[in-house]
Short mmCIF file of C-alpha atoms in Angstrom, two decimals:
data_model
loop_
_atom_site.label_atom_id
_atom_site.label_comp_id
_atom_site.label_asym_id
_atom_site.label_seq_id
_atom_site.Cartn_x
_atom_site.Cartn_y
_atom_site.Cartn_z
CA MET F 1 68.91 31.45 138.82
CA PRO F 2 72.65 32.07 139.25
CA GLU F 3 73.64 35.12 141.22
CA GLN F 4 75.95 37.77 139.85
CA ALA F 5 79.53 36.98 140.81
CA GLU F 6 80.97 39.59 143.16
CA THR F 7 84.65 38.77 142.64
CA SER F 8 87.08 38.91 139.74
CA PHE F 9 85.76 37.41 136.52
CA ALA F 10 88.26 34.54 136.71
CA ALA F 11 86.98 33.38 140.10
CA PRO F 12 83.44 32.03 139.47
CA LEU F 13 84.46 28.97 137.44
CA ASP F 14 87.18 27.30 135.43
CA VAL F 15 86.90 28.93 132.00
CA ALA F 16 89.36 26.69 130.15
CA GLY F 17 87.71 25.48 126.96
CA ARG F 18 84.46 27.31 127.76
CA ARG F 19 82.82 30.16 125.89
CA VAL F 20 82.96 33.54 127.60
CA LEU F 21 81.12 36.61 126.33
CA VAL F 22 82.92 39.91 126.93
CA CYS F 23 80.66 42.93 126.56
CA GLY F 24 83.18 45.62 125.68
CA GLY F 25 85.67 46.19 122.88
CA GLY F 26 87.66 49.16 124.11
CA PRO F 27 90.52 49.79 126.56
CA ALA F 28 88.48 48.66 129.59
CA ALA F 29 88.16 45.19 128.04
CA LEU F 30 91.87 44.66 127.37
CA GLY F 31 92.73 43.23 130.79
CA PRO F 32 89.77 40.84 131.06
CA VAL F 33 90.12 39.62 127.47
CA ARG F 34 93.83 38.85 127.77
CA ALA F 35 93.40 37.18 131.17
CA LEU F 36 90.58 35.02 129.82
CA LEU F 37 92.67 33.99 126.83
CA GLN F 38 95.55 33.02 129.10
CA ALA F 39 93.09 30.95 131.16
CA GLY F 40 92.16 29.03 128.01
CA ALA F 41 88.68 30.46 127.47
CA GLU F 42 86.98 30.77 124.09
CA VAL F 43 86.32 34.51 124.03
CA LEU F 44 83.62 36.27 122.05
CA VAL F 45 83.61 40.10 122.17
CA VAL F 46 80.42 42.04 121.46
CA GLU F 47 80.51 45.84 121.43
CA PRO F 48 79.37 48.50 118.94
CA GLU F 49 82.92 49.89 118.74
CA ILE F 50 85.75 47.36 118.57
CA GLY F 51 89.14 48.93 119.34
CA VAL F 52 92.41 48.38 117.51
CA THR F 53 93.99 46.04 120.06
CA ILE F 54 90.83 43.93 120.46
CA ARG F 55 90.68 43.59 116.67
CA ASP F 56 94.32 42.48 116.69
CA LEU F 57 93.62 39.91 119.40
CA ALA F 58 90.60 38.72 117.44
CA ALA F 59 92.72 38.08 114.37
CA ARG F 60 94.99 35.87 116.46
CA HIS F 61 93.16 34.35 119.37
CA LEU F 62 89.52 35.25 119.83
CA LEU F 63 86.50 33.18 118.93
CA GLY F 64 85.23 36.31 117.22
CA THR F 65 83.88 39.85 117.54
CA ARG F 66 80.51 41.37 116.77
CA ALA F 67 80.38 45.12 116.31
CA ARG F 68 76.93 45.81 117.75
CA PRO F 69 75.12 45.89 121.11
CA VAL F 70 74.85 42.59 122.97
CA ARG F 71 71.70 40.54 122.34
CA ALA F 72 70.06 37.61 124.07
CA ALA F 73 71.07 35.36 121.14
CA ASP F 74 74.73 36.04 121.98
CA LEU F 75 74.28 34.12 125.25
CA GLU F 76 73.77 30.77 123.55
CA GLY F 77 76.39 28.33 124.77
CA VAL F 78 78.02 30.97 126.99
CA ALA F 79 79.33 29.93 130.43
CA LEU F 80 80.16 33.41 131.67
CA VAL F 81 79.44 37.03 130.77
CA VAL F 82 82.03 39.71 131.54
CA PRO F 83 80.73 43.30 131.37
CA ALA F 84 83.77 45.39 130.36
CA SER F 85 82.66 48.42 128.37
CA GLY F 86 83.92 50.86 130.99
CA ASP F 87 80.50 52.51 131.17
CA PRO F 88 78.68 51.58 134.44
CA ASP F 89 75.18 51.73 132.93
CA THR F 90 76.11 49.66 129.87
CA ASP F 91 77.92 47.11 132.03
CA ALA F 92 74.96 46.85 134.39
CA GLN F 93 72.63 46.21 131.44
CA ALA F 94 74.88 43.40 130.19
CA ALA F 95 74.94 41.81 133.65
CA ASP F 96 71.16 42.12 133.94
CA LEU F 97 70.70 40.47 130.54
CA ALA F 98 72.89 37.56 131.62
CA ARG F 99 71.01 37.08 134.88
CA ALA F 100 67.66 37.20 133.10
CA HIS F 101 68.76 34.25 130.97
CA GLY F 102 70.35 32.23 133.76
CA VAL F 103 73.96 32.92 132.77
CA LEU F 104 76.64 33.71 135.34
CA ALA F 105 78.05 37.24 135.06
CA THR F 106 80.83 39.06 136.83
CA ALA F 107 79.97 42.18 138.77
CA PRO F 108 80.51 45.37 136.77
CA ARG F 109 83.38 47.39 138.15
CA THR F 110 82.20 50.40 140.13
CA PRO F 111 84.46 53.42 139.69
CA ASP F 112 86.19 54.63 142.83
CA ILE F 113 85.91 58.24 143.85
CA PRO F 114 88.86 59.87 142.07
CA THR F 115 91.55 61.26 144.29
CA GLU F 116 91.51 65.05 144.35
CA ARG F 117 94.64 66.72 143.03
CA SER F 118 96.09 69.93 144.37
CA THR F 119 95.83 72.86 141.96
CA GLY F 120 99.13 73.33 140.20
CA ARG F 121 100.53 69.98 141.32
CA THR F 122 102.63 68.25 138.68
CA GLY F 123 102.14 64.53 138.31
CA GLU F 124 104.63 61.96 137.11
CA VAL F 125 105.25 59.46 134.36
CA ILE F 126 106.39 55.90 135.09
CA LEU F 127 107.82 54.01 132.12
CA VAL F 128 107.00 50.35 132.80
CA GLY F 129 108.55 47.60 130.73
CA GLY F 130 106.02 44.78 130.93
CA GLY F 131 108.01 41.85 129.58
CA PRO F 132 107.03 39.68 126.60
CA GLY F 133 103.31 39.36 127.40
CA ASN F 134 102.87 36.83 130.18
CA LEU F 135 101.75 38.42 133.44
CA ASP F 136 104.20 36.18 135.33
CA LEU F 137 107.08 38.06 133.69
CA LEU F 138 105.94 41.53 134.80
CA THR F 139 108.10 42.85 137.62
CA VAL F 140 106.71 43.43 141.11
CA GLY F 141 107.45 47.14 140.73
CA GLY F 142 105.67 47.29 137.39
CA LEU F 143 102.52 45.69 138.82
CA ALA F 144 102.57 48.08 141.78
CA ALA F 145 102.73 51.02 139.37
CA ILE F 146 99.74 49.66 137.43
CA ARG F 147 97.75 49.36 140.64
CA ARG F 148 98.27 52.98 141.69
CA ALA F 149 98.12 54.72 138.31
CA ASP F 150 95.56 57.37 137.47
CA VAL F 151 96.19 56.91 133.75
CA ILE F 152 97.65 53.91 131.90
CA VAL F 153 98.85 54.41 128.33
CA THR F 154 99.26 50.90 126.97
CA ASP F 155 100.71 49.08 123.99
CA ARG F 156 99.08 45.95 122.57
CA LEU F 157 102.16 43.83 123.41
CA ALA F 158 102.20 44.65 127.12
CA PRO F 159 100.89 41.95 129.51
CA LEU F 160 97.35 43.25 129.22
CA ALA F 161 96.00 40.91 131.89
CA ALA F 162 97.65 43.25 134.42
CA LEU F 163 95.14 45.95 133.50
CA ASP F 164 92.46 44.00 135.34
CA GLN F 165 94.33 44.96 138.53
CA ALA F 166 94.24 48.68 137.80
CA ARG F 167 92.07 50.95 139.93
CA SER F 168 88.49 50.93 138.70
CA ASP F 169 88.63 54.69 138.11
CA ALA F 170 91.92 54.54 136.21
CA VAL F 171 91.80 55.85 132.65
CA ILE F 172 93.19 53.29 130.18
CA ILE F 173 94.34 54.64 126.82
CA ASP F 174 95.10 52.21 123.98
CA VAL F 175 97.93 53.49 121.76
CA ALA F 176 98.40 50.31 119.76
CA LYS F 177 100.84 50.15 116.89
CA ILE F 178 99.88 47.39 114.47
CA PRO F 179 102.71 46.49 112.07
CA ARG F 180 101.83 48.01 108.69
CA GLY F 181 98.37 48.81 110.06
CA ALA F 182 96.62 51.17 112.46
CA SER F 183 99.09 53.14 114.52
CA THR F 184 99.32 55.94 117.07
CA SER F 185 102.22 58.25 116.29
CA GLN F 186 104.99 58.67 118.81
CA GLU F 187 104.32 62.40 118.89
CA GLN F 188 100.71 61.73 119.93
CA ILE F 189 101.83 59.33 122.64
CA ASN F 190 104.33 61.84 124.00
CA ALA F 191 101.63 64.51 124.06
CA VAL F 192 99.23 62.25 125.99
CA LEU F 193 101.86 61.49 128.64
CA VAL F 194 102.71 65.15 129.13
CA GLU F 195 99.08 66.29 129.11
CA HIS F 196 97.93 63.94 131.88
CA ALA F 197 101.04 64.29 134.04
CA ALA F 198 100.86 68.09 133.78
CA ALA F 199 97.29 67.83 135.11
CA GLY F 200 98.65 66.26 138.31
CA ARG F 201 98.10 62.59 137.48
CA THR F 202 100.30 59.54 137.91
CA VAL F 203 100.72 58.18 134.40
CA VAL F 204 102.04 54.72 133.59
CA ARG F 205 103.37 54.13 130.10
CA PHE F 206 102.91 50.36 129.78
CA LYS F 207 104.91 48.63 127.07
CA GLY F 208 105.89 45.12 126.10
CA GLY F 209 109.43 43.93 126.70
CA ASP F 210 111.80 46.61 127.98
CA SER F 211 111.08 50.24 127.13
CA PHE F 212 114.72 50.96 126.37
CA VAL F 213 115.51 47.94 124.14
CA LEU F 214 114.38 48.80 120.60
CA GLY F 215 111.43 50.62 122.09
CA ARG F 216 110.94 54.35 122.29
CA GLY F 217 111.23 54.76 126.01
CA GLY F 218 114.15 57.12 125.55
CA GLU F 219 112.08 59.41 123.33
CA GLU F 220 109.24 59.40 125.84
CA TRP F 221 111.62 60.23 128.67
CA GLN F 222 113.03 63.13 126.67
CA ALA F 223 109.56 64.49 125.86
CA CYS F 224 108.48 64.38 129.50
CA ALA F 225 111.75 65.79 130.85
CA GLY F 226 111.54 68.62 128.32
CA ALA F 227 108.11 69.51 129.73
CA GLY F 228 109.36 69.39 133.32
CA ILE F 229 107.60 66.10 134.12
CA PRO F 230 109.34 63.75 136.60
CA VAL F 231 110.03 60.34 135.07
CA THR F 232 110.69 56.98 136.71
CA VAL F 233 111.92 54.00 134.69
CA LEU F 234 110.99 50.45 135.67
CA PRO F 235 112.91 48.12 133.32
CA GLY F 236 111.19 45.06 131.92
CA VAL F 237 112.22 41.62 130.72
CA SER F 238 113.22 42.11 127.08
CA SER F 239 111.78 39.75 124.50
CA ALA F 240 115.29 39.66 123.01
CA THR F 241 116.40 37.44 125.88
CA ALA F 242 113.07 36.05 127.09
CA ALA F 243 111.81 34.59 123.81
CA PRO F 244 114.90 32.43 123.18
CA ALA F 245 115.00 31.36 126.83
CA LEU F 246 111.33 30.35 126.78
CA ALA F 247 112.09 28.27 123.69
CA GLY F 248 114.97 26.58 125.52
CA ILE F 249 117.74 28.51 123.76
CA PRO F 250 120.61 30.09 125.74
CA LEU F 251 121.95 33.11 123.87
CA THR F 252 125.43 32.34 125.14
CA HIS F 253 127.07 29.03 125.93
CA ARG F 254 130.75 28.60 126.76
CA ASP F 255 131.08 25.79 124.21
CA LEU F 256 129.30 27.69 121.43
CA THR F 257 129.48 31.47 121.62
CA GLN F 258 130.64 34.20 123.98
CA GLY F 259 128.15 36.95 123.16
CA PHE F 260 124.99 38.01 121.39
CA THR F 261 123.93 40.97 119.27
CA VAL F 262 120.39 42.36 119.25
CA VAL F 263 119.27 44.26 116.15
CA SER F 264 116.06 45.65 114.69
CA GLY F 265 114.78 44.07 111.50
CA HIS F 266 112.20 46.78 110.93
CA LEU F 267 114.23 48.18 108.02
CA PRO F 268 115.74 45.63 105.60
CA PRO F 269 119.39 45.63 104.52
CA GLY F 270 119.95 48.27 101.87
CA ASP F 271 117.14 50.52 103.08
CA PRO F 272 118.31 54.16 103.12
CA GLY F 273 117.20 54.46 106.75
CA SER F 274 119.13 51.41 107.98
CA THR F 275 122.38 52.07 109.86
CA LEU F 276 123.31 48.42 110.46
CA ASP F 277 126.46 46.91 108.97
CA TRP F 278 125.22 43.50 107.86
CA ARG F 279 128.65 42.53 106.56
CA ALA F 280 130.07 43.00 110.05
CA LEU F 281 127.13 41.21 111.66
CA ALA F 282 127.77 38.19 109.44
CA THR F 283 131.30 37.87 110.86
CA THR F 284 130.85 38.74 114.54
CA ASN F 285 130.74 35.09 115.66
CA THR F 286 128.02 36.01 118.15
CA THR F 287 124.41 34.97 118.33
CA LEU F 288 122.22 37.30 116.26
CA VAL F 289 118.83 38.20 117.76
CA ILE F 290 116.46 39.94 115.36
CA LEU F 291 113.42 41.81 116.64
CA MET F 292 110.67 43.19 114.42
CA GLY F 293 112.01 41.22 111.47
CA VAL F 294 109.18 38.96 110.29
CA ALA F 295 108.38 40.95 107.13
CA THR F 296 112.05 41.56 106.27
CA LEU F 297 113.49 38.17 107.26
CA ARG F 298 114.15 37.02 103.70
CA ALA F 299 116.13 40.19 102.92
CA ILE F 300 118.07 39.81 106.18
CA THR F 301 119.04 36.18 105.64
CA ASP F 302 119.99 36.88 102.02
CA ALA F 303 122.32 39.65 103.20
CA LEU F 304 123.93 37.44 105.84
CA LEU F 305 124.45 34.65 103.29
CA ARG F 306 125.88 37.12 100.79
CA HIS F 307 128.38 38.34 103.37
CA GLY F 308 129.63 34.87 104.21
CA LEU F 309 127.59 33.45 107.08
CA ALA F 310 127.26 29.71 106.47
CA ALA F 311 123.96 28.53 105.00
CA ASP F 312 123.72 25.68 107.52
CA THR F 313 123.98 28.01 110.53
CA PRO F 314 121.17 27.00 112.92
CA ALA F 315 118.26 29.43 113.17
CA LEU F 316 114.83 29.60 114.77
CA THR F 317 111.89 31.94 115.09
CA VAL F 318 109.84 32.18 118.29
CA ALA F 319 106.35 33.70 118.01
CA ASP F 320 104.10 34.89 120.88
CA ALA F 321 106.75 34.04 123.46
CA GLY F 322 105.39 33.43 126.93
CA LEU F 323 101.77 33.27 125.78
CA PRO F 324 99.60 30.16 125.40
CA GLY F 325 100.09 30.23 121.64
CA GLN F 326 103.90 30.28 121.76
CA PHE F 327 105.24 28.62 118.63
CA THR F 328 108.79 27.86 117.50
CA VAL F 329 110.11 27.17 114.01
CA ARG F 330 113.56 25.57 113.74
CA ALA F 331 115.57 25.71 110.53
CA THR F 332 118.88 26.98 109.14
CA LEU F 333 119.93 30.39 107.92
CA ALA F 334 119.19 29.27 104.36
CA ASP F 335 115.54 28.40 104.99
CA ILE F 336 114.41 30.11 108.22
CA ALA F 337 112.64 32.89 106.30
CA GLU F 338 110.76 30.45 104.11
CA ARG F 339 109.81 28.25 107.07
CA THR F 340 108.73 31.24 109.17
CA HIS F 341 106.47 32.57 106.42
CA ALA F 342 105.14 29.11 105.55
CA GLU F 343 103.95 28.71 109.15
CA GLY F 344 102.06 31.99 108.91
CA ILE F 345 103.97 33.58 111.78
CA ARG F 346 103.04 37.18 112.46
CA PRO F 347 104.62 39.72 114.81
CA PRO F 348 105.53 39.64 117.63
CA ALA F 349 108.28 37.17 116.85
CA VAL F 350 112.00 36.91 117.53
CA THR F 351 114.50 35.22 115.22
CA VAL F 352 117.75 33.75 116.57
CA ILE F 353 120.64 32.91 114.25
CA GLY F 354 123.77 31.16 115.44
CA ALA F 355 125.13 27.93 116.88
CA VAL F 356 122.95 28.16 120.00
CA ALA F 357 119.80 27.96 117.84
CA GLY F 358 120.57 24.28 117.40
CA PHE F 359 120.92 23.81 121.17
CA ARG F 360 119.36 20.74 122.73
CA PRO F 361 119.58 20.12 126.52
#
């Protein structure tokens, strides 16, 4: 009968194309699930309570989820079991069930003894920009912060595989914001950061991309500073530049354009809350990079066409940049919205409009 693996879940065998059962659907499972997906595994999650980010991953990448306790029948065809509920007793039961049926299981993580904090000591908040989702694009400083954090407050678009390198006693808090779906308010996130840092803990706010590029890192910094909490900023690789580069598109090229403009597409042209001048953007002669614009892309392209940008201007949309499912749609300004929607692209995605979008090496 196979022994329980004593090392990281990725070590016992090559999981590419093989079914892996993850017993855990909450924050503790985020790192293992994302790392398994990046390794090419077919991941099934079984847990009575499936969290927001796991549900989002399931809709995109997972073999499936089952909102109930793990059963022996779940082991059919499974090459590896990963206990990841965050509860030592529950994880031990999952590992025991796997061993009893001759299935390899990773060793449940045993919490470290928490470091004692001095009474009255104020902790700190580290704002870590994680890059577009691939662990390879997380900075060395960002990974070091993850490894020493007492508390990690994470977004769904951060490189979640890094969470598997957090201390076993670290508290992981999922504050996912699903477009037009479940969401944690910014006020709640700010309160969580202040609460834990004020209790003397080192808190990492882990976000996708760069915290200060169309993120809310500035608001989080203000909230912490206002409460007297020390803040360190570790910039990340922004998806605004990474997604085009990963798709082979330079945002500037001396023969094509001398600059680029990054804008949010969260609010469509004409929305009372939008402060963008789409007429000016249509005439800047720079590459336009649109973040958070999947749902509003038709309204955006219509506005650019209306204000004089040529219909045959090259355009492309890059989805899930840096991840195994990265997908690129190439078109023109006139039809990029239709093509993007026809391919079923969902956020996160970046749209590039301009001469460089037609670039070929």
